[in-house]
Coordinates of C-alpha atoms in Angstrom, one line a residue:
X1199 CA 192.9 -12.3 38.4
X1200 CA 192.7 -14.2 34.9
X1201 CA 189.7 -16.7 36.9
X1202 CA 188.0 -13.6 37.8
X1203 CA 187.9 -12.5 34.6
X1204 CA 186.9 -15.6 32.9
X1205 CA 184.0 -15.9 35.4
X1206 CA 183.0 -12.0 34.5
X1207 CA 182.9 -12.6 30.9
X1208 CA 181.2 -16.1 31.3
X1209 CA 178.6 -14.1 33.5
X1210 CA 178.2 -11.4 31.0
X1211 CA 177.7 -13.9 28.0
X1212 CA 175.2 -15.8 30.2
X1213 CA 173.5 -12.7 30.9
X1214 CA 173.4 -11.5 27.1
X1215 CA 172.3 -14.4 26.1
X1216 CA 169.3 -15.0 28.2
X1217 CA 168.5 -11.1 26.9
X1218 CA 168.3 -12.1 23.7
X1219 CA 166.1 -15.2 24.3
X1220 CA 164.1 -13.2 26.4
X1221 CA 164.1 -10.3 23.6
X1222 CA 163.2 -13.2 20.8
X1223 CA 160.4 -14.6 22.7
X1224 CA 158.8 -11.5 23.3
X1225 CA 159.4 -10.8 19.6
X1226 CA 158.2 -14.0 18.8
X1227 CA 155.3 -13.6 20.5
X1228 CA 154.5 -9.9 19.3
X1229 CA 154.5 -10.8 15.9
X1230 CA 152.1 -14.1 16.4
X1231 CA 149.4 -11.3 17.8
X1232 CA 149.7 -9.4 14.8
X1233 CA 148.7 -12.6 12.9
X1234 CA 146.2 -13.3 15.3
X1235 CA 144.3 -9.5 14.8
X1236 CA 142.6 -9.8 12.0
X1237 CA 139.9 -7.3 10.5
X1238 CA 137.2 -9.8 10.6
X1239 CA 134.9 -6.5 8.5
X1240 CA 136.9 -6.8 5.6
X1241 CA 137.2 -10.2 5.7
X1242 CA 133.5 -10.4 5.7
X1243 CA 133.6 -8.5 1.9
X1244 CA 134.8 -11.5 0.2
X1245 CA 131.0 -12.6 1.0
X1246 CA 130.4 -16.1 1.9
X1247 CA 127.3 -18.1 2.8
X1248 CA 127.5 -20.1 6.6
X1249 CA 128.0 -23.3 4.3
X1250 CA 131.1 -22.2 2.8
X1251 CA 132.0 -20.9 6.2
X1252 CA 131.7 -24.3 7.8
X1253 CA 133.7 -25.6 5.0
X1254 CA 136.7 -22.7 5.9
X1255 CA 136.8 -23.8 9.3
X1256 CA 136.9 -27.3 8.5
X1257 CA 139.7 -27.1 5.5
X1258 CA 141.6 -24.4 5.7
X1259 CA 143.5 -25.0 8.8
X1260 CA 146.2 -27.3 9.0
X1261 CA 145.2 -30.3 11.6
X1262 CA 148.5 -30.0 13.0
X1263 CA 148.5 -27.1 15.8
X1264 CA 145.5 -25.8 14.1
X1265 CA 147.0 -22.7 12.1
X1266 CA 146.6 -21.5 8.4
X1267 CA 149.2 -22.2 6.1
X1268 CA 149.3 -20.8 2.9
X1269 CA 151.4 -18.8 0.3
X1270 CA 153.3 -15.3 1.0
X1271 CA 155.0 -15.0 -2.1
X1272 CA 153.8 -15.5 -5.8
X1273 CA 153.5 -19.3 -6.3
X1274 CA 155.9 -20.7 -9.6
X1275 CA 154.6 -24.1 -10.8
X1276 CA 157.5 -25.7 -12.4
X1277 CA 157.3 -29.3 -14.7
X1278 CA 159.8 -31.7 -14.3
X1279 CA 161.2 -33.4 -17.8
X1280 CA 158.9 -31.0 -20.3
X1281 CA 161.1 -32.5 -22.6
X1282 CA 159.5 -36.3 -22.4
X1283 CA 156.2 -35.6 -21.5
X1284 CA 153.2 -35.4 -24.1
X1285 CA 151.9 -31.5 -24.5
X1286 CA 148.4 -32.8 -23.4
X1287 CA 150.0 -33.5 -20.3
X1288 CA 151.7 -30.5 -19.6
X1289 CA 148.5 -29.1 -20.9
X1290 CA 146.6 -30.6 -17.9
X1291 CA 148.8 -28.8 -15.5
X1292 CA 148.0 -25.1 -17.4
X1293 CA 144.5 -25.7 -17.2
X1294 CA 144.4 -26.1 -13.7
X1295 CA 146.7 -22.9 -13.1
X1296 CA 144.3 -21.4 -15.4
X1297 CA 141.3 -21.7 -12.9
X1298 CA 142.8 -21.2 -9.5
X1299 CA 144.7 -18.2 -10.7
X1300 CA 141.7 -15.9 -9.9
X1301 CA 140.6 -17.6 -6.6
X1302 CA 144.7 -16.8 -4.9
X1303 CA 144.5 -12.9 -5.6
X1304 CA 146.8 -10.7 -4.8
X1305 CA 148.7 -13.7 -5.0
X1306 CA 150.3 -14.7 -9.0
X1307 CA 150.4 -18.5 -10.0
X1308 CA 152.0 -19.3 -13.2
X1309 CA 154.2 -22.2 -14.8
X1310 CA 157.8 -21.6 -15.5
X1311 CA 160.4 -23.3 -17.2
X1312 CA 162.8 -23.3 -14.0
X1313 CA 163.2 -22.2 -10.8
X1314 CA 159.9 -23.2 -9.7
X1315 CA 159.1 -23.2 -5.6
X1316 CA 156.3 -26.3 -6.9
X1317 CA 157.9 -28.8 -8.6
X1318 CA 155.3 -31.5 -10.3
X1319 CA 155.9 -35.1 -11.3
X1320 CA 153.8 -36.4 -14.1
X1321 CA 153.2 -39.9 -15.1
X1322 CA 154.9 -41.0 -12.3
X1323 CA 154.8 -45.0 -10.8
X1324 CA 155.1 -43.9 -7.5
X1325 CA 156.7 -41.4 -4.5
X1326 CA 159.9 -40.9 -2.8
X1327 CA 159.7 -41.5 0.8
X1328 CA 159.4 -39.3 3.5
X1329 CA 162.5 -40.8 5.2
X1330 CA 165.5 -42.4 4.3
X1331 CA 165.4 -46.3 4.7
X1332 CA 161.6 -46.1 3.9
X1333 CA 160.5 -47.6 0.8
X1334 CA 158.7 -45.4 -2.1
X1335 CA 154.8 -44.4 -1.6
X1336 CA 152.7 -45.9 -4.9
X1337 CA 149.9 -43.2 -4.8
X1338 CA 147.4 -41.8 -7.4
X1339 CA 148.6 -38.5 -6.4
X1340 CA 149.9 -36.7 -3.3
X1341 CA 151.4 -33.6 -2.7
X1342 CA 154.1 -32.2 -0.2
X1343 CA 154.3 -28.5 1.0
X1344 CA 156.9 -27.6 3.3
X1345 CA 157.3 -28.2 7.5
X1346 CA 156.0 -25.4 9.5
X1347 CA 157.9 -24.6 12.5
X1348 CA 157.6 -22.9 15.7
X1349 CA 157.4 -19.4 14.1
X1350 CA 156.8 -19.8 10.5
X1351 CA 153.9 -21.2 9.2
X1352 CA 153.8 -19.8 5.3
X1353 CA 153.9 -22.7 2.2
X1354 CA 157.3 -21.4 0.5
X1355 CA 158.1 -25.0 -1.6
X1356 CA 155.8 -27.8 -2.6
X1357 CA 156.3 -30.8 -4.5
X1358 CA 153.2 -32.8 -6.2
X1359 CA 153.5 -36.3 -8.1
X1360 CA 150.9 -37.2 -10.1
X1361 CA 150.3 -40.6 -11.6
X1362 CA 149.5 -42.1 -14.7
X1363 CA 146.6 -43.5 -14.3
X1364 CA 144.9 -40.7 -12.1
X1365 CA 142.4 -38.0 -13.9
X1366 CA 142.5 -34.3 -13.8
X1367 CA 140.7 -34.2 -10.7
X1368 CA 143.3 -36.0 -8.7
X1369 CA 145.8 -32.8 -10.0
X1370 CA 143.1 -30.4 -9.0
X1371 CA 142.9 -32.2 -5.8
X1372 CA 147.0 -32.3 -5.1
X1373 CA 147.0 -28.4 -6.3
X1374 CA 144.4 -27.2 -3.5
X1375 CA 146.4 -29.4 -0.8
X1376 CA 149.7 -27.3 -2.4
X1377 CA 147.5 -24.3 -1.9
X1378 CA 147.3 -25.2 2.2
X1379 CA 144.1 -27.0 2.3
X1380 CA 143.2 -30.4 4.7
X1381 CA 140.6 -33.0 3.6
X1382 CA 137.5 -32.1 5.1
X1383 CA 136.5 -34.1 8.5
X1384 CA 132.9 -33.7 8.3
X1385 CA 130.3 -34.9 5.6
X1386 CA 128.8 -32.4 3.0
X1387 CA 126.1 -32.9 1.3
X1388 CA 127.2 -31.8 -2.1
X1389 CA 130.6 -33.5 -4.1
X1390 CA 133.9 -31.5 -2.8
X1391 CA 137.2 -32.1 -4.9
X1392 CA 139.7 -32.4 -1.5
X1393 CA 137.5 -35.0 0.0
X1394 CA 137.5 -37.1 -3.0
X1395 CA 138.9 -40.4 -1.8
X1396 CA 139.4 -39.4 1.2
X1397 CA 136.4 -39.7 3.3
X1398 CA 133.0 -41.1 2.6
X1399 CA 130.4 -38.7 1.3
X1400 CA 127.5 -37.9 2.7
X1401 CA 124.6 -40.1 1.8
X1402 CA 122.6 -37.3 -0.2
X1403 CA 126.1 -36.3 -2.3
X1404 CA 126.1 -39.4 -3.6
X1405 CA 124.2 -37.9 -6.9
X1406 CA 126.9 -35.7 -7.0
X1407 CA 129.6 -37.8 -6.7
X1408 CA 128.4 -39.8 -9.7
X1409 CA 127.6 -36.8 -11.9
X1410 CA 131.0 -34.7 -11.0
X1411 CA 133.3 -37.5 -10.6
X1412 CA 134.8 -37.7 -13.9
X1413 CA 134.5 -34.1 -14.7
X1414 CA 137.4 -32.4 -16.0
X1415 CA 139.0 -30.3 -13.7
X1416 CA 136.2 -30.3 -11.5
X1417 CA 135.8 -27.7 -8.4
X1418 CA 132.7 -26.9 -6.4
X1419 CA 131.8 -23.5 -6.0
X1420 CA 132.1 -23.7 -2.5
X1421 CA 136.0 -25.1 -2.6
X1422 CA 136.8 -21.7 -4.8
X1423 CA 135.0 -19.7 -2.0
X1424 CA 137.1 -21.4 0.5
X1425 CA 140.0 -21.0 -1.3
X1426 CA 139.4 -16.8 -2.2
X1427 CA 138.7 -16.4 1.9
X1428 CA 142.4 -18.1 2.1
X1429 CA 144.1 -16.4 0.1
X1430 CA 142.1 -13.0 1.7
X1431 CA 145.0 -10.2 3.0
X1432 CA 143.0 -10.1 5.8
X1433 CA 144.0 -14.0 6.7
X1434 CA 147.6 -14.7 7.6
X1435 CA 149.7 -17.7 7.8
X1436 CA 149.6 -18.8 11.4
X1437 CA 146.1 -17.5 12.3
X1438 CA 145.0 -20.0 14.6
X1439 CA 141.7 -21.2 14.6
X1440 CA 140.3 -20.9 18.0
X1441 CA 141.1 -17.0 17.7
X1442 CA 139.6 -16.4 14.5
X1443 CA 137.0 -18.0 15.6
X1444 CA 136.4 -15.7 18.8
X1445 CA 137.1 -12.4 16.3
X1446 CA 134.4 -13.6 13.9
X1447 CA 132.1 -14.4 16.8
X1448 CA 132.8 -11.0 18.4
X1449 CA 132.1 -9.3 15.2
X1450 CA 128.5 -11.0 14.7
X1451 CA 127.5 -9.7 18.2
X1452 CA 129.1 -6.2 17.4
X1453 CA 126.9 -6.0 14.2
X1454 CA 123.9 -7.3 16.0
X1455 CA 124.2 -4.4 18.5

């Protein structure tokens, strides 16, 4: 009798649980098609040329599985040891805050004293290591958003180290990868902030790469475009591309018509 009922409740809590894997799948997988259906209309009234478009496609989703990630919640920028660092410095960081606060609307991005979900490293020598036993990355500047995983693709934490020799661009730069953009894989013909250092310009940018190069603070236009069609209600954290993609294609023909 007792093996009868310990094979009856093993059933049962086989049979519950593969109800609830099947329930969270499903779940899973209803919630990723509301991320996928987009209104691709009211996307379009951010306005955008096809330049900055190619530049969306090419930036703003995360080479990884191909998805958006980006901010949910109201982004804190937090400055580690205030107390030793020179105001000009911590100045730098405001200035920057200053200029991409408009582009991340609805969003709010402001410093705080504490409690910060981006935490940023001035002056520093170099980087802690990804993983343990691995021995500390000297960079000019590099920044480190949280893992995605299977079902959650939103930037809730960030870290970004700046060094001490890099210029205000390199922090402008670190703050848009923060913000969920790649460097770009194809070549522009104008100077782009994320692809500096990273990948050879384009043969007629290289006028602009002299003349913006040591710019304060320097961002194209296009990048803030980019950045405004992110940070759009309309675009959520997991969109993939290939679907958005097919919607935005399926709403050309549908204005055509």
């Amino acid at each position: 009798m007792r093996s009868k009922i310990v094979r009856y409740i093993i059933l049962i809590s086989l049979l519950l649980l593969t109800a609830w894997g099947t329930a969270a799948h499903f779940y899973r997988k209803s919630e990723d098609q509301k991320i996928q259906d987009f209104d691709a209309d009211k996307f379009r009234e951010i306005g955008f040329t096809d330049e900055e478009f190619d530049l969306f496609c090419d930036i703003a989703f995360n080479r990884d599985g191909e998805r958006i990630r980006k901010w949910n919640t109201d982004i804190r920028v937090e400055i580690e040891d205030t107390g030793k660092l020179d105001k000009n410095v911590i100045a730098e960081v405001d200035s920057v805050i200053t200029l991409l606060r408009p582009l991340v609307v609805p969003l709010r991005i402001e410093r705080v004293p504490d409690n910060g979900n981006v935490i940023v490293y001035k002056n520093v020598k170099s980087a802690p290591a990804n993983k343990p036993r691995q021995k500390p990355v000297f960079v000019n500047g590099i920044a480190r958003i949280n893992e995605a995983t299977d079902h959650a693709w939103g930037i809730n934490f960030a870290h970004i180290y700046d060094g001490r020799e890099s210029g205000t661009q390199t922090l402008m730069h670190e703050f848009e990868h923060m913000l969920g953009l790649e460097h770009p894989m194809m070549l522009y013909e104008y100077y782009l902030t994320i692809g500096r250092s990273a990948i050879p310009q384009h043969y007629s940018a290289y006028g602009g790469w002299l003349r913006f190069q040591g710019v304060p603070y320097y961002i194209s236009e296009q990048e803030k475009t980019v950045i405004r069609m992110l940070y759009s209600p309309e675009i959520k954290a997991g969109l993939k591309k290939g679907d958005f993609l097919k919607r935005m294609e399926n709403n050309i023909k549908i204005t055509i018509r």
